[in-house]
Amino acid sequence: MAIGERFTSMMQRPGQDPNAKDDVSWWMKYAGRGLGTIGGLIAIFLGVWNCAFILLGSIMCFISGIWQMVVGFIVVMIEAPCCCLFIDFVQNLSDFVEKKPYWMRGLAYCLMALPSILLCSGINSIIGSGLIFATGGVYGLMSIGKKGARPDPAGMTSSGVGSPQGTVPPTTDHHTTLMEDPDVWRPT
C-alpha cells in the first residue's frame, strides 16, 4: 500500500465511500475540511478575546464574540466530528451536512460568518470569522467543479472543425488569425 493510499484511508470518515461520487479533486476536499477545522478552532479562541472586550464596555463585541464562538463550534462539529466525540448527535449532524450539496454548505458558512464581523469589526472578528467565510468560499469553489478543457483556437481557424456546426470551410492560409478574418467566426 502506497503512502498516499494510507493517508487517504486514514483521513476518510467512518462509513465513507472510498470512490468519490463527484468530480472535486482530493486536495480541494482536504483544503475545505482542514480550513474549516482550523478556522473554527481559531474562531473559538478569538471569540473568547472578543468577549473580553466587555471589560471596556463594548456590548456589541461581547455579543460578536459569543456568536463567533458558537459558529466556530458548529463548523468544528461539522468538519471534524472526531474533535467532539463527547457529544452524541455530532456524527448525525455531520452526516446530514455531508449529504447536502457543496453550495449549500458554502452559503451557510458565509452567512454564519457575517454577523460577527458586522457587530464588531475588530481584528479578532475579521480573522476568526474571515477563516470561516474563506471555508465557505472553498466550498463554493468546490460546487463549481473542475474546469473544462480549453478548445484549441489554432485548430478552429485552420480546419473549421471546432466552429459552430462546422459551417466554416477550412482555410489554407495558416497566417490568418481570428482578428484578421471576420468570416472565421460567423454568428449562427
XYZ file of N, CA and C in Angstrom:
564
model
N 0.847 -1.166 0.000
C 0.000 0.000 0.000
C 0.900 1.238 0.000
N 0.660 2.146 -0.916
C 1.461 3.352 -1.035
C 1.141 4.329 0.095
N 2.020 5.282 0.290
C 1.842 6.259 1.353
C 0.600 7.098 1.101
N 0.361 7.470 -0.153
C -0.828 8.266 -0.479
C -2.117 7.522 -0.184
N -2.145 6.235 -0.469
C -3.346 5.439 -0.182
C -3.553 5.289 1.318
N -2.465 5.150 2.061
C -2.577 5.063 3.517
C -3.122 6.358 4.102
N -2.613 7.466 3.593
C -3.054 8.773 4.086
C -4.535 8.986 3.800
N -4.975 8.668 2.590
C -6.383 8.857 2.270
C -7.277 7.908 3.054
N -6.798 6.703 3.335
C -7.616 5.790 4.138
C -7.714 6.265 5.587
N -6.660 6.921 6.098
C -6.715 7.451 7.456
C -7.636 8.659 7.549
N -7.699 9.472 6.493
C -8.476 10.702 6.524
C -9.946 10.500 6.181
N -10.338 9.286 5.795
C -11.732 9.039 5.459
C -12.593 9.048 6.701
N -13.822 9.472 6.494
C -14.787 9.458 7.581
C -15.315 8.041 7.741
N -15.812 7.670 8.902
C -16.375 6.336 9.071
C -17.587 6.137 8.162
N -17.602 5.051 7.426
C -18.714 4.746 6.528
C -18.666 5.487 5.202
N -17.584 6.213 4.925
C -17.479 6.970 3.685
C -17.100 6.054 2.539
N -17.704 6.288 1.376
C -17.389 5.519 0.187
C -15.992 5.910 -0.292
N -15.073 4.951 -0.502
C -13.718 5.315 -0.914
C -13.664 5.906 -2.317
N -14.633 5.611 -3.161
C -14.667 6.187 -4.505
C -15.505 7.448 -4.480
N -14.921 8.532 -4.949
C -15.621 9.812 -4.936
C -16.762 9.812 -5.947
N -17.895 10.365 -5.533
C -19.046 10.422 -6.425
C -19.100 11.738 -7.194
N -18.319 12.690 -6.803
C -18.288 13.955 -7.517
C -16.910 14.152 -8.134
N -16.785 15.181 -8.926
C -15.532 15.388 -9.646
C -14.676 16.479 -9.006
N -14.716 16.572 -7.689
C -13.886 17.525 -6.965
C -12.584 16.822 -6.609
N -11.486 17.523 -6.801
C -10.193 16.904 -6.537
C -9.995 16.674 -5.035
N -9.154 15.708 -4.718
C -8.939 15.308 -3.325
C -8.341 16.432 -2.502
N -7.441 17.215 -3.090
C -6.794 18.266 -2.318
C -7.772 19.386 -1.982
N -8.780 19.593 -2.831
C -9.777 20.618 -2.553
C -10.673 20.193 -1.388
N -10.999 18.900 -1.330
C -11.801 18.404 -0.213
C -11.050 18.546 1.108
N -9.771 18.177 1.103
C -8.981 18.295 2.326
C -8.714 19.750 2.685
N -8.612 20.618 1.687
C -8.430 22.046 1.963
C -9.666 22.615 2.653
N -10.849 22.250 2.171
C -12.075 22.728 2.805
C -12.233 22.200 4.208
N -11.959 20.915 4.392
C -12.101 20.298 5.709
C -11.047 20.849 6.676
N -9.810 20.984 6.220
C -8.738 21.493 7.084
C -8.932 22.952 7.442
N -9.305 23.772 6.445
C -9.533 25.189 6.724
C -10.718 25.374 7.655
N -11.753 24.552 7.479
C -12.905 24.642 8.371
C -12.562 24.255 9.795
N -11.772 23.204 9.954
C -11.405 22.753 11.296
C -10.507 23.764 11.991
N -9.442 24.156 11.323
C -8.506 25.113 11.924
C -9.156 26.484 12.088
N -9.926 26.907 11.085
C -10.623 28.188 11.178
C -11.643 28.213 12.296
N -12.342 27.099 12.499
C -13.310 27.030 13.594
C -12.636 27.108 14.957
N -11.517 26.409 15.101
C -10.792 26.456 16.371
C -10.232 27.853 16.642
N -9.706 28.497 15.613
C -9.196 29.866 15.776
C -10.336 30.828 16.069
N -11.497 30.613 15.429
C -12.651 31.473 15.684
C -13.124 31.342 17.131
N -13.070 30.141 17.678
C -13.456 29.957 19.087
C -12.483 30.713 19.999
N -11.200 30.559 19.735
C -10.190 31.228 20.557
C -10.316 32.754 20.467
N -10.468 33.279 19.255
C -10.578 34.729 19.098
C -11.929 35.251 19.581
N -12.943 34.383 19.592
C -14.230 34.787 20.158
C -14.130 35.032 21.648
N -13.297 34.240 22.324
C -13.065 34.469 23.753
C -12.406 35.834 23.950
N -11.475 36.186 23.099
C -10.832 37.503 23.200
C -11.823 38.620 22.920
N -12.751 38.390 21.987
C -13.787 39.388 21.736
C -14.672 39.570 22.965
N -14.957 38.483 23.650
C -15.782 38.579 24.860
C -15.068 39.345 25.967
N -13.769 39.364 25.937
C -13.012 40.111 26.943
C -13.207 41.615 26.800
N -13.711 42.059 25.659
C -13.946 43.489 25.458
C -15.134 43.996 26.267
N -15.832 43.113 26.978
C -16.899 43.550 27.870
C -16.309 44.403 28.992
N -15.013 44.164 29.294
C -14.337 44.962 30.326
C -14.183 46.414 29.884
N -14.151 46.646 28.588
C -14.043 48.008 28.075
C -15.419 48.616 27.811
N -16.468 47.863 28.095
C -17.820 48.395 27.946
C -18.410 48.210 26.560
N -17.857 47.314 25.765
C -18.355 47.110 24.413
C -19.259 45.881 24.375
N -20.559 46.138 24.489
C -21.529 45.044 24.472
C -21.583 44.386 23.099
N -21.467 45.155 22.048
C -21.556 44.593 20.695
C -20.405 43.618 20.422
N -19.215 43.927 20.905
C -18.093 42.990 20.729
C -18.286 41.741 21.582
N -18.940 41.874 22.726
C -19.248 40.710 23.561
C -20.216 39.779 22.823
N -21.270 40.351 22.261
C -22.241 39.550 21.501
C -21.575 38.951 20.269
N -20.715 39.720 19.624
C -19.979 39.225 18.456
C -19.067 38.055 18.834
N -18.430 38.136 19.989
C -17.566 37.059 20.444
C -18.337 35.792 20.743
N -19.502 35.940 21.372
C -20.335 34.760 21.648
C -20.790 34.129 20.333
N -21.240 34.966 19.388
C -21.671 34.447 18.084
C -20.521 33.728 17.384
N -19.349 34.320 17.436
C -18.185 33.730 16.771
C -17.800 32.401 17.401
N -17.889 32.288 18.709
C -17.573 31.015 19.366
C -18.593 29.935 18.998
N -19.872 30.286 18.943
C -20.908 29.311 18.588
C -20.731 28.849 17.147
N -20.484 29.785 16.244
C -20.291 29.426 14.833
C -19.021 28.591 14.663
N -17.960 28.950 15.366
C -16.730 28.159 15.306
C -16.949 26.745 15.794
N -17.732 26.593 16.861
C -18.019 25.261 17.379
C -18.869 24.455 16.401
N -19.836 25.101 15.755
C -20.665 24.403 14.765
C -19.814 23.937 13.592
N -18.916 24.788 13.125
C -18.057 24.421 11.998
C -17.132 23.264 12.380
N -16.579 23.294 13.573
C -15.718 22.190 14.023
C -16.527 20.905 14.147
N -17.770 21.000 14.627
C -18.612 19.807 14.730
C -18.883 19.203 13.355
N -19.083 20.043 12.365
C -19.406 19.547 11.022
C -18.159 19.021 10.321
N -17.071 19.766 10.386
C -15.879 19.417 9.621
C -15.028 18.341 10.290
N -14.970 18.343 11.605
C -14.137 17.367 12.318
C -14.916 16.794 13.488
N -15.848 15.881 13.203
C -16.637 15.327 14.309
C -15.797 14.533 15.297
N -14.579 14.151 14.922
C -13.714 13.428 15.856
C -13.257 14.325 17.003
N -13.321 15.642 16.832
C -12.954 16.560 17.913
C -14.050 16.680 18.963
N -15.254 16.227 18.639
C -16.385 16.374 19.546
C -17.027 15.024 19.835
N -16.234 14.026 20.141
C -16.757 12.687 20.379
C -17.625 12.607 21.628
N -17.495 13.570 22.524
C -18.236 13.532 23.772
C -19.688 13.966 23.605
N -20.071 14.447 22.440
C -21.450 14.854 22.179
C -22.080 13.813 21.260
N -23.245 13.329 21.625
C -23.867 12.196 20.929
C -24.299 12.505 19.500
N -24.896 13.651 19.270
C -25.520 13.930 17.977
C -24.570 14.481 16.925
N -23.298 14.646 17.246
C -22.358 15.280 16.320
C -22.201 14.473 15.032
N -22.070 13.171 15.134
C -21.887 12.355 13.934
C -23.128 12.412 13.044
N -24.310 12.426 13.650
C -25.543 12.527 12.863
C -25.617 13.870 12.146
N -25.253 14.950 12.843
C -25.253 16.282 12.224
C -24.249 16.347 11.087
N -23.067 15.809 11.312
C -22.032 15.825 10.285
C -22.451 15.015 9.054
N -23.064 13.856 9.270
C -23.541 13.048 8.148
C -24.664 13.747 7.387
N -25.544 14.443 8.113
C -26.631 15.187 7.474
C -26.082 16.288 6.568
N -25.079 17.006 7.066
C -24.497 18.096 6.281
C -23.703 17.549 5.094
N -23.057 16.387 5.259
C -22.283 15.785 4.167
C -23.157 15.417 2.971
N -24.437 15.132 3.210
C -25.337 14.755 2.124
C -25.816 15.952 1.319
N -25.634 17.147 1.830
C -26.079 18.365 1.144
C -25.059 18.762 0.080
N -25.495 19.500 -0.947
C -24.539 19.961 -1.963
C -23.551 20.976 -1.381
N -22.417 21.100 -2.064
C -21.360 21.980 -1.573
C -21.798 23.437 -1.518
N -22.622 23.879 -2.454
C -23.007 25.285 -2.474
C -23.845 25.643 -1.244
N -24.619 24.694 -0.735
C -25.415 24.976 0.458
C -24.511 25.165 1.680
N -23.503 24.315 1.792
C -22.576 24.433 2.913
C -21.779 25.730 2.807
N -21.330 26.057 1.606
C -20.582 27.297 1.419
C -21.414 28.527 1.747
N -22.668 28.537 1.301
C -23.545 29.666 1.594
C -23.823 29.771 3.088
N -24.053 28.632 3.737
C -24.318 28.643 5.183
C -23.110 29.165 5.956
N -21.909 28.733 5.600
C -20.717 29.213 6.301
C -20.518 30.708 6.095
N -20.714 31.168 4.877
C -20.537 32.601 4.612
C -21.560 33.434 5.373
N -22.813 32.983 5.408
C -23.844 33.739 6.127
C -23.646 33.685 7.634
N -23.146 32.572 8.151
C -22.904 32.481 9.595
C -21.716 33.340 10.023
N -20.780 33.584 9.129
C -19.589 34.351 9.491
C -19.831 35.863 9.486
N -20.809 36.327 8.740
C -21.010 37.772 8.589
C -21.467 38.507 9.851
N -22.412 38.002 10.649
C -22.874 38.807 11.797
C -21.780 39.186 12.775
N -20.823 38.331 13.000
C -19.754 38.651 13.935
C -18.923 39.838 13.432
N -18.665 39.852 12.134
C -17.887 40.969 11.573
C -18.716 42.251 11.578
N -20.008 42.147 11.317
C -20.863 43.334 11.287
C -21.093 43.914 12.683
N -21.146 43.071 13.699
C -21.367 43.571 15.055
C -20.131 44.244 15.637
N -18.974 43.678 15.415
C -17.736 44.230 15.950
C -16.643 44.019 14.906
N -16.237 45.064 14.271
C -15.282 44.912 13.166
C -13.834 45.040 13.636
N -13.526 44.404 14.731
C -12.151 44.370 15.222
C -11.353 43.280 14.519
N -10.070 43.260 14.780
C -9.190 42.293 14.116
C -9.522 40.864 14.530
N -9.983 40.668 15.772
C -10.349 39.322 16.215
C -11.534 38.781 15.437
N -12.510 39.623 15.175
C -13.678 39.193 14.398
C -13.328 38.974 12.944
N -12.506 39.837 12.417
C -12.158 39.735 10.986
C -11.363 38.459 10.716
N -10.408 38.151 11.582
C -9.608 36.943 11.359
C -10.418 35.683 11.650
N -11.087 35.643 12.796
C -11.829 34.448 13.184
C -12.969 34.123 12.232
N -13.830 35.090 11.983
C -14.955 34.861 11.072
C -14.503 34.863 9.622
N -13.395 35.521 9.343
C -12.868 35.512 7.977
C -12.410 34.129 7.549
N -11.864 33.360 8.476
C -11.470 31.983 8.151
C -12.685 31.101 7.879
N -13.761 31.329 8.624
C -14.990 30.579 8.359
C -15.584 31.009 7.021
N -15.525 32.301 6.737
C -16.001 32.797 5.442
C -15.163 32.220 4.302
N -13.854 32.120 4.515
C -12.976 31.528 3.495
C -13.297 30.055 3.282
N -13.680 29.361 4.349
C -14.106 27.969 4.203
C -15.351 27.890 3.337
N -16.273 28.819 3.539
C -17.455 28.878 2.681
C -17.080 29.155 1.235
N -16.067 29.979 1.032
C -15.590 30.239 -0.332
C -14.994 29.007 -0.986
N -14.260 28.222 -0.206
C -13.686 26.982 -0.738
C -14.801 26.021 -1.136
N -15.828 25.911 -0.297
C -16.939 25.030 -0.649
C -17.725 25.577 -1.841
N -17.779 26.890 -1.984
C -18.399 27.468 -3.175
C -17.625 27.111 -4.432
N -16.309 27.145 -4.347
C -15.487 26.741 -5.486
C -15.631 25.255 -5.777
N -15.799 24.458 -4.722
C -15.993 23.031 -4.933
C -17.311 22.754 -5.645
N -18.301 23.599 -5.426
C -19.597 23.381 -6.077
C -19.524 23.655 -7.572
N -18.564 24.461 -7.990
C -18.403 24.746 -9.421
C -17.868 23.521 -10.144
N -16.981 22.787 -9.518
C -16.427 21.580 -10.122
C -15.148 21.871 -10.880
N -14.706 20.867 -11.628
C -13.467 21.004 -12.386
C -13.680 21.872 -13.604
N -12.582 22.484 -14.044
C -12.619 23.264 -15.270
C -12.681 22.337 -16.472
N -13.330 22.807 -17.520
C -13.362 22.039 -18.755
C -12.079 22.241 -19.541
N -11.896 21.427 -20.563
C -10.706 21.548 -21.392
C -10.819 22.788 -22.269
N -9.721 23.444 -22.450
C -9.687 24.642 -23.273
C -9.659 24.239 -24.745
N -10.531 24.825 -25.571
C -10.510 24.466 -27.001
C -9.246 24.976 -27.676
N -8.869 24.309 -28.723
C -7.666 24.682 -29.460
C -8.022 25.732 -30.506
N -7.656 27.020 -30.288
C -8.024 28.046 -31.246
C -7.319 27.867 -32.595
N -6.111 27.312 -32.586
C -5.407 27.119 -33.855
C -6.139 26.082 -34.712
N -6.661 25.059 -34.082
C -7.401 24.045 -34.819
C -8.720 24.574 -35.345
N -9.297 25.546 -34.660
C -10.571 26.101 -35.109
C -10.406 26.957 -36.348
N -9.309 27.715 -36.435
C -9.152 28.611 -37.576
C -8.672 27.876 -38.820
N -7.903 26.838 -38.669
C -7.336 26.207 -39.854
C -8.234 25.132 -40.446
N -9.039 24.457 -39.642
C -9.803 23.355 -40.205
C -11.305 23.575 -40.186
N -11.788 24.462 -39.333
C -13.217 24.687 -39.254
C -13.938 23.623 -38.458
N -13.210 22.679 -37.871
C -13.842 21.585 -37.145
C -14.456 22.101 -35.858
N -13.777 22.997 -35.145
C -14.276 23.477 -33.865
C -15.278 24.599 -33.993
N -15.615 25.016 -35.193
C -16.546 26.114 -35.366
C -17.968 25.642 -35.111
N -18.864 26.571 -34.861
C -20.234 26.174 -34.593
C -20.843 25.449 -35.788
N -21.288 24.252 -35.587
C -21.972 23.408 -36.563
C -21.128 23.128 -37.796
N -19.834 23.347 -37.718
C -18.948 23.032 -38.832
C -19.245 23.824 -40.088
N -19.736 25.062 -39.977
C -20.149 25.838 -41.146
C -19.002 26.560 -41.816
N -17.881 26.714 -41.157
C -16.772 27.451 -41.740
C -15.920 26.503 -42.566
N -15.706 26.823 -43.832
C -14.861 25.951 -44.643
C -13.413 26.054 -44.198
N -12.675 24.984 -44.347
C -11.266 25.023 -43.955
C -10.509 26.049 -44.786
N -9.566 26.703 -44.158
C -8.751 27.686 -44.852
C -7.351 27.114 -45.056
N -6.733 27.526 -46.139
C -5.378 27.061 -46.424
C -4.334 28.062 -45.967
N -4.770 29.289 -45.651
C -3.848 30.318 -45.213
C -3.628 30.161 -43.710
N -2.427 29.722 -43.330
C -2.129 29.473 -41.927
C -1.729 30.741 -41.189
N -1.653 31.863 -41.876
C -1.303 33.117 -41.235
C -2.544 33.912 -40.847
N -3.710 33.436 -41.166
C -4.950 34.120 -40.829
C -5.257 33.891 -39.354
N -5.585 34.960 -38.671
C -5.986 34.854 -37.267
C -7.458 35.232 -37.154
N -7.996 35.045 -35.985
C -9.398 35.373 -35.767
C -9.658 36.858 -35.914
N -8.684 37.673 -35.576
C -8.881 39.115 -35.642
C -8.795 39.618 -37.079
N -8.005 38.976 -37.907
C -7.843 39.433 -39.287
C -8.975 38.968 -40.188
N -9.532 37.810 -39.944
C -10.551 37.248 -40.832
C -11.880 37.184 -40.104
N -12.785 38.153 -40.353
C -14.067 38.154 -39.646
C -14.980 37.017 -40.104
N -14.686 36.364 -41.237
C -15.554 35.309 -41.722
C -15.310 33.974 -40.992
N -14.256 33.910 -40.178
C -13.964 32.650 -39.497
C -15.044 32.361 -38.454
N -15.451 33.367 -37.734
C -16.499 33.197 -36.723
C -17.747 33.930 -37.154
N -18.683 33.191 -37.717
C -19.955 33.783 -38.107
C -21.011 33.427 -37.082
N -21.862 34.398 -36.763
C -22.949 34.043 -35.840
C -23.916 33.066 -36.505
N -24.454 32.157 -35.710
C -25.376 31.166 -36.267
C -26.798 31.553 -36.046
